[in-house]
Amino acid sequence: MMHADSAIDPILEDGVPVAAERAAVGSVQRRKKRFGLRIVFAAVLSALLAGAFVQFALFAHTIATARVPSKANADAIVVLTGGHDRVSEAVRLLEEGRASRLLISGVHPGTTREQLAKVTASSMPLERNSVDLDRVALNTAGNAAETASWARKNGFSSLLLVTSAYHLPRAEAELSGALPSVELIAYPVFSKELKLDSWYREPATIRLLIREYVKYILARLRISVKGVS
């Protein structure tokens, strides 16, 4: 007869079931693996957020430090509506002889030339032989499409692009995509109400710049995809 202590139970090792020990070890390893993956995910997410913040800060800095060009002359001027300041500045540039023709893009269908001349305090009646009105465009992409058609029709090789400083990067991206062979001269317009110099201390300005940055990124992506296809 074999004594009970003369054989080792194959499922026991130091009194602990081997299968249970292995399961415990596997569970610990899986927890470590999940923890490691969470650390990697958190690191990647932090890096992406940091990169996005840096890119936004550079975008905001570019807008805040934008300056009007020293030589603002071109074949024609295009101004994108969105405020009286933009149109007034474009009309002033036309009156100064910076270009021979002006396109006001995105004009409301019910707005007349006389009304535009009045709100811009123009000394000239915005005559048809020097000022064209685009009443079709509803957004910046539409501005670019209508401007491209107008520039090709008139054979312009350079354009003075007038719009708000915060809107200029997206407008320039859209027009560059629609008119790759035309020289664009960016002309920023600064609103007195918008404090760009201290944008990082102004919640309203920060929100505006964030919205514009998102629109700018989406526009660049759309233009890139369109170019590839």
mmCIF file of C-alpha atoms in Angstrom:
data_model
loop_
_atom_site.group_PDB
_atom_site.id
_atom_site.type_symbol
_atom_site.label_atom_id
_atom_site.label_comp_id
_atom_site.label_asym_id
_atom_site.label_seq_id
_atom_site.Cartn_x
_atom_site.Cartn_y
_atom_site.Cartn_z
ATOM 1 C CA MET A 1 0.000 0.000 0.000
ATOM 2 C CA MET A 2 1.234 3.467 -0.888
ATOM 3 C CA HIS A 3 1.292 6.033 1.894
ATOM 4 C CA ALA A 4 -0.624 9.288 1.287
ATOM 5 C CA ASP A 5 2.539 11.393 1.696
ATOM 6 C CA SER A 6 4.635 9.256 -0.611
ATOM 7 C CA ALA A 7 3.096 10.776 -3.813
ATOM 8 C CA ILE A 8 2.717 14.365 -4.950
ATOM 9 C CA ASP A 9 -0.690 15.462 -6.173
ATOM 10 C CA PRO A 10 -0.090 16.642 -9.801
ATOM 11 C CA ILE A 11 -2.477 19.563 -9.400
ATOM 12 C CA LEU A 12 -0.798 20.910 -6.256
ATOM 13 C CA GLU A 13 2.414 22.797 -5.768
ATOM 14 C CA ASP A 14 3.168 23.872 -2.219
ATOM 15 C CA GLY A 15 -0.497 23.375 -1.485
ATOM 16 C CA VAL A 16 -1.682 25.788 -4.259
ATOM 17 C CA PRO A 17 -3.410 24.508 -7.397
ATOM 18 C CA VAL A 18 -1.091 25.093 -10.403
ATOM 19 C CA ALA A 19 -3.946 26.132 -12.690
ATOM 20 C CA ALA A 20 -5.138 28.750 -10.211
ATOM 21 C CA GLU A 21 -1.604 30.135 -9.824
ATOM 22 C CA ARG A 22 -1.157 30.375 -13.558
ATOM 23 C CA ALA A 23 -4.534 32.117 -13.884
ATOM 24 C CA ALA A 24 -3.503 34.636 -11.238
ATOM 25 C CA VAL A 25 -0.206 35.311 -13.006
ATOM 26 C CA GLY A 26 -2.024 35.733 -16.316
ATOM 27 C CA SER A 27 -4.488 38.145 -14.736
ATOM 28 C CA VAL A 28 -1.635 40.253 -13.338
ATOM 29 C CA GLN A 29 0.086 40.310 -16.732
ATOM 30 C CA ARG A 30 -3.126 41.373 -18.459
ATOM 31 C CA ARG A 31 -3.625 44.180 -15.930
ATOM 32 C CA LYS A 32 -0.062 45.341 -16.503
ATOM 33 C CA LYS A 33 -0.593 45.248 -20.260
ATOM 34 C CA ARG A 34 -3.814 47.253 -20.013
ATOM 35 C CA PHE A 35 -2.129 49.751 -17.709
ATOM 36 C CA GLY A 36 0.770 50.089 -20.163
ATOM 37 C CA LEU A 37 -1.646 50.651 -23.064
ATOM 38 C CA ARG A 38 -3.464 53.332 -21.065
ATOM 39 C CA ILE A 39 -0.161 55.057 -20.372
ATOM 40 C CA VAL A 40 0.745 54.976 -24.083
ATOM 41 C CA PHE A 41 -2.716 56.235 -25.062
ATOM 42 C CA ALA A 42 -2.522 59.065 -22.524
ATOM 43 C CA ALA A 43 0.959 60.018 -23.754
ATOM 44 C CA VAL A 44 -0.127 60.038 -27.409
ATOM 45 C CA LEU A 45 -3.267 62.039 -26.576
ATOM 46 C CA SER A 46 -1.238 64.543 -24.545
ATOM 47 C CA ALA A 47 1.236 64.921 -27.403
ATOM 48 C CA LEU A 48 -1.590 65.508 -29.896
ATOM 49 C CA LEU A 49 -3.262 68.072 -27.646
ATOM 50 C CA ALA A 50 0.039 69.833 -27.041
ATOM 51 C CA GLY A 51 0.729 69.893 -30.775
ATOM 52 C CA ALA A 52 -2.746 71.257 -31.512
ATOM 53 C CA PHE A 53 -2.295 73.969 -28.885
ATOM 54 C CA VAL A 54 1.069 74.981 -30.333
ATOM 55 C CA GLN A 55 -0.370 75.109 -33.849
ATOM 56 C CA PHE A 56 -3.306 77.207 -32.660
ATOM 57 C CA ALA A 57 -0.980 79.574 -30.783
ATOM 58 C CA LEU A 58 1.111 80.030 -33.950
ATOM 59 C CA PHE A 59 -2.077 80.635 -35.951
ATOM 60 C CA ALA A 60 -3.252 83.277 -33.464
ATOM 61 C CA HIS A 61 0.200 84.888 -33.364
ATOM 62 C CA THR A 62 0.287 85.088 -37.169
ATOM 63 C CA ILE A 63 -3.058 86.895 -37.164
ATOM 64 C CA ALA A 64 -2.132 89.206 -34.287
ATOM 65 C CA THR A 65 1.120 90.247 -35.986
ATOM 66 C CA ALA A 66 -0.278 90.621 -39.509
ATOM 67 C CA ARG A 67 0.549 93.899 -41.219
ATOM 68 C CA VAL A 68 -0.670 95.589 -44.367
ATOM 69 C CA PRO A 69 1.745 95.106 -47.295
ATOM 70 C CA SER A 70 4.126 97.952 -48.051
ATOM 71 C CA LYS A 71 3.346 97.683 -51.772
ATOM 72 C CA ALA A 72 -0.382 97.103 -52.109
ATOM 73 C CA ASN A 73 -0.809 97.212 -55.870
ATOM 74 C CA ALA A 74 -2.338 94.595 -58.144
ATOM 75 C CA ASP A 75 -4.373 94.144 -61.314
ATOM 76 C CA ALA A 76 -7.571 94.077 -59.276
ATOM 77 C CA ILE A 77 -8.973 94.016 -55.754
ATOM 78 C CA VAL A 78 -11.362 91.499 -54.224
ATOM 79 C CA VAL A 79 -13.016 92.107 -50.873
ATOM 80 C CA LEU A 80 -14.984 89.448 -49.019
ATOM 81 C CA THR A 81 -18.038 90.856 -47.289
ATOM 82 C CA GLY A 82 -18.598 90.393 -43.588
ATOM 83 C CA GLY A 83 -18.306 93.942 -42.270
ATOM 84 C CA HIS A 84 -18.389 97.555 -43.417
ATOM 85 C CA ASP A 85 -14.725 98.019 -42.507
ATOM 86 C CA ARG A 86 -13.641 95.486 -45.125
ATOM 87 C CA VAL A 87 -15.609 97.065 -47.976
ATOM 88 C CA SER A 88 -14.668 100.616 -46.951
ATOM 89 C CA GLU A 89 -10.971 99.723 -46.995
ATOM 90 C CA ALA A 90 -11.260 98.042 -50.392
ATOM 91 C CA VAL A 91 -13.074 101.047 -51.878
ATOM 92 C CA ARG A 92 -10.408 103.355 -50.441
ATOM 93 C CA LEU A 93 -7.679 101.272 -52.092
ATOM 94 C CA LEU A 94 -9.522 101.492 -55.411
ATOM 95 C CA GLU A 95 -9.867 105.256 -55.070
ATOM 96 C CA GLU A 96 -6.132 105.492 -54.381
ATOM 97 C CA GLY A 97 -5.454 103.763 -57.690
ATOM 98 C CA ARG A 98 -4.018 100.558 -56.152
ATOM 99 C CA ALA A 99 -5.895 98.581 -58.832
ATOM 100 C CA SER A 100 -8.146 99.261 -61.788
ATOM 101 C CA ARG A 101 -11.108 97.136 -60.747
ATOM 102 C CA LEU A 102 -12.829 95.887 -57.594
ATOM 103 C CA LEU A 103 -14.987 92.839 -56.878
ATOM 104 C CA ILE A 104 -17.174 92.930 -53.783
ATOM 105 C CA SER A 105 -17.920 89.259 -53.179
ATOM 106 C CA GLY A 106 -20.875 88.045 -51.149
ATOM 107 C CA VAL A 107 -23.154 91.078 -51.486
ATOM 108 C CA HIS A 108 -26.730 90.583 -50.258
ATOM 109 C CA PRO A 109 -29.123 90.311 -53.247
ATOM 110 C CA GLY A 110 -31.152 93.293 -52.017
ATOM 111 C CA THR A 111 -28.192 95.642 -51.504
ATOM 112 C CA THR A 112 -27.761 98.356 -54.152
ATOM 113 C CA ARG A 113 -24.645 100.152 -55.317
ATOM 114 C CA GLU A 114 -25.978 103.372 -53.847
ATOM 115 C CA GLN A 115 -26.355 101.739 -50.424
ATOM 116 C CA LEU A 116 -22.824 100.353 -50.590
ATOM 117 C CA ALA A 117 -21.439 103.753 -51.566
ATOM 118 C CA LYS A 118 -23.286 105.332 -48.637
ATOM 119 C CA VAL A 119 -22.075 102.895 -45.959
ATOM 120 C CA THR A 120 -18.500 103.076 -47.226
ATOM 121 C CA ALA A 121 -18.542 106.898 -47.444
ATOM 122 C CA SER A 122 -17.191 106.520 -50.954
ATOM 123 C CA SER A 123 -16.552 109.619 -53.050
ATOM 124 C CA MET A 124 -17.355 107.601 -56.160
ATOM 125 C CA PRO A 125 -20.713 105.933 -56.964
ATOM 126 C CA LEU A 126 -19.244 102.430 -57.360
ATOM 127 C CA GLU A 127 -19.817 102.505 -61.093
ATOM 128 C CA ARG A 128 -20.106 99.338 -63.130
ATOM 129 C CA ASN A 129 -16.947 100.052 -65.112
ATOM 130 C CA SER A 130 -14.818 99.857 -61.964
ATOM 131 C CA VAL A 131 -16.790 97.859 -59.373
ATOM 132 C CA ASP A 132 -18.408 94.440 -59.776
ATOM 133 C CA LEU A 133 -20.814 92.899 -57.278
ATOM 134 C CA ASP A 134 -20.953 89.171 -56.603
ATOM 135 C CA ARG A 135 -24.368 88.281 -55.174
ATOM 136 C CA VAL A 136 -23.939 84.489 -55.449
ATOM 137 C CA ALA A 137 -21.313 83.537 -52.851
ATOM 138 C CA LEU A 138 -22.671 82.498 -49.461
ATOM 139 C CA ASN A 139 -19.408 81.540 -47.730
ATOM 140 C CA THR A 140 -15.646 81.739 -48.137
ATOM 141 C CA ALA A 141 -15.495 78.765 -50.509
ATOM 142 C CA GLY A 142 -18.169 80.463 -52.617
ATOM 143 C CA ASN A 143 -16.186 83.716 -52.525
ATOM 144 C CA ALA A 144 -13.186 81.844 -53.903
ATOM 145 C CA ALA A 145 -15.179 80.179 -56.690
ATOM 146 C CA GLU A 146 -16.830 83.430 -57.802
ATOM 147 C CA THR A 147 -13.553 85.352 -57.573
ATOM 148 C CA ALA A 148 -11.793 82.704 -59.674
ATOM 149 C CA SER A 149 -14.438 82.968 -62.381
ATOM 150 C CA TRP A 150 -14.232 86.778 -62.339
ATOM 151 C CA ALA A 151 -10.412 86.835 -62.433
ATOM 152 C CA ARG A 152 -10.224 84.386 -65.347
ATOM 153 C CA LYS A 153 -12.890 86.279 -67.286
ATOM 154 C CA ASN A 154 -10.927 89.524 -66.953
ATOM 155 C CA GLY A 155 -7.456 87.997 -67.328
ATOM 156 C CA PHE A 156 -6.108 89.238 -63.981
ATOM 157 C CA SER A 157 -2.743 87.828 -62.907
ATOM 158 C CA SER A 158 -2.600 89.476 -59.470
ATOM 159 C CA LEU A 159 -5.227 90.242 -56.857
ATOM 160 C CA LEU A 160 -5.237 92.327 -53.708
ATOM 161 C CA LEU A 161 -7.216 90.209 -51.217
ATOM 162 C CA VAL A 162 -8.991 92.340 -48.614
ATOM 163 C CA THR A 163 -10.711 90.834 -45.578
ATOM 164 C CA SER A 164 -10.532 90.824 -41.778
ATOM 165 C CA ALA A 165 -7.172 89.828 -40.325
ATOM 166 C CA TYR A 166 -8.601 86.801 -38.507
ATOM 167 C CA HIS A 167 -10.322 85.632 -41.725
ATOM 168 C CA LEU A 168 -7.306 86.154 -43.978
ATOM 169 C CA PRO A 169 -5.543 82.748 -43.579
ATOM 170 C CA ARG A 170 -8.674 80.810 -44.565
ATOM 171 C CA ALA A 171 -9.581 83.237 -47.351
ATOM 172 C CA GLU A 172 -6.059 83.046 -48.742
ATOM 173 C CA ALA A 173 -6.111 79.235 -48.604
ATOM 174 C CA GLU A 174 -9.443 79.096 -50.447
ATOM 175 C CA LEU A 175 -8.411 81.572 -53.151
ATOM 176 C CA SER A 176 -4.988 79.959 -53.597
ATOM 177 C CA GLY A 177 -6.737 76.648 -54.196
ATOM 178 C CA ALA A 178 -9.140 78.193 -56.720
ATOM 179 C CA LEU A 179 -6.530 80.416 -58.410
ATOM 180 C CA PRO A 180 -3.140 78.675 -58.141
ATOM 181 C CA SER A 181 -1.603 80.689 -60.978
ATOM 182 C CA VAL A 182 -2.717 84.123 -59.714
ATOM 183 C CA GLU A 183 -0.570 86.154 -57.317
ATOM 184 C CA LEU A 184 -2.454 86.982 -54.135
ATOM 185 C CA ILE A 185 -1.462 89.969 -52.015
ATOM 186 C CA ALA A 186 -3.028 89.640 -48.571
ATOM 187 C CA TYR A 187 -4.381 92.874 -47.115
ATOM 188 C CA PRO A 188 -5.672 92.504 -43.523
ATOM 189 C CA VAL A 189 -8.366 94.732 -42.082
ATOM 190 C CA PHE A 190 -8.366 95.238 -38.311
ATOM 191 C CA SER A 191 -11.550 95.824 -36.338
ATOM 192 C CA LYS A 192 -11.288 98.287 -33.461
ATOM 193 C CA GLU A 193 -13.540 96.075 -31.336
ATOM 194 C CA LEU A 194 -11.337 93.005 -31.758
ATOM 195 C CA LYS A 195 -8.282 93.099 -29.476
ATOM 196 C CA LEU A 196 -5.854 90.886 -31.355
ATOM 197 C CA ASP A 197 -2.701 92.195 -29.679
ATOM 198 C CA SER A 198 -3.847 90.706 -26.367
ATOM 199 C CA TRP A 199 -5.964 87.857 -27.749
ATOM 200 C CA TYR A 200 -4.783 85.455 -25.023
ATOM 201 C CA ARG A 201 -6.403 87.677 -22.366
ATOM 202 C CA GLU A 202 -9.718 88.153 -24.177
ATOM 203 C CA PRO A 203 -12.153 85.194 -23.890
ATOM 204 C CA ALA A 204 -14.338 86.455 -26.751
ATOM 205 C CA THR A 205 -11.330 86.837 -29.043
ATOM 206 C CA ILE A 206 -10.010 83.399 -28.070
ATOM 207 C CA ARG A 207 -13.368 81.828 -28.952
ATOM 208 C CA LEU A 208 -13.430 83.634 -32.294
ATOM 209 C CA LEU A 209 -9.894 82.527 -33.135
ATOM 210 C CA ILE A 210 -10.614 78.914 -32.134
ATOM 211 C CA ARG A 211 -13.673 78.825 -34.419
ATOM 212 C CA GLU A 212 -11.684 80.350 -37.249
ATOM 213 C CA TYR A 213 -8.786 77.953 -36.698
ATOM 214 C CA VAL A 214 -11.104 74.940 -36.927
ATOM 215 C CA LYS A 215 -12.654 76.319 -40.124
ATOM 216 C CA TYR A 216 -9.180 76.968 -41.513
ATOM 217 C CA ILE A 217 -8.007 73.400 -40.808
ATOM 218 C CA LEU A 218 -11.163 71.927 -42.359
ATOM 219 C CA ALA A 219 -10.753 74.149 -45.417
ATOM 220 C CA ARG A 220 -7.138 73.075 -45.855
ATOM 221 C CA LEU A 221 -8.117 69.410 -45.563
ATOM 222 C CA ARG A 222 -10.925 69.802 -48.092
ATOM 223 C CA ILE A 223 -8.673 71.627 -50.552
ATOM 224 C CA SER A 224 -5.955 68.970 -50.148
ATOM 225 C CA VAL A 225 -8.403 66.111 -50.725
ATOM 226 C CA LYS A 226 -9.875 67.901 -53.734
ATOM 227 C CA GLY A 227 -6.393 68.447 -55.142
ATOM 228 C CA VAL A 228 -5.510 64.756 -54.786
ATOM 229 C CA SER A 229 -8.745 63.577 -56.387
#
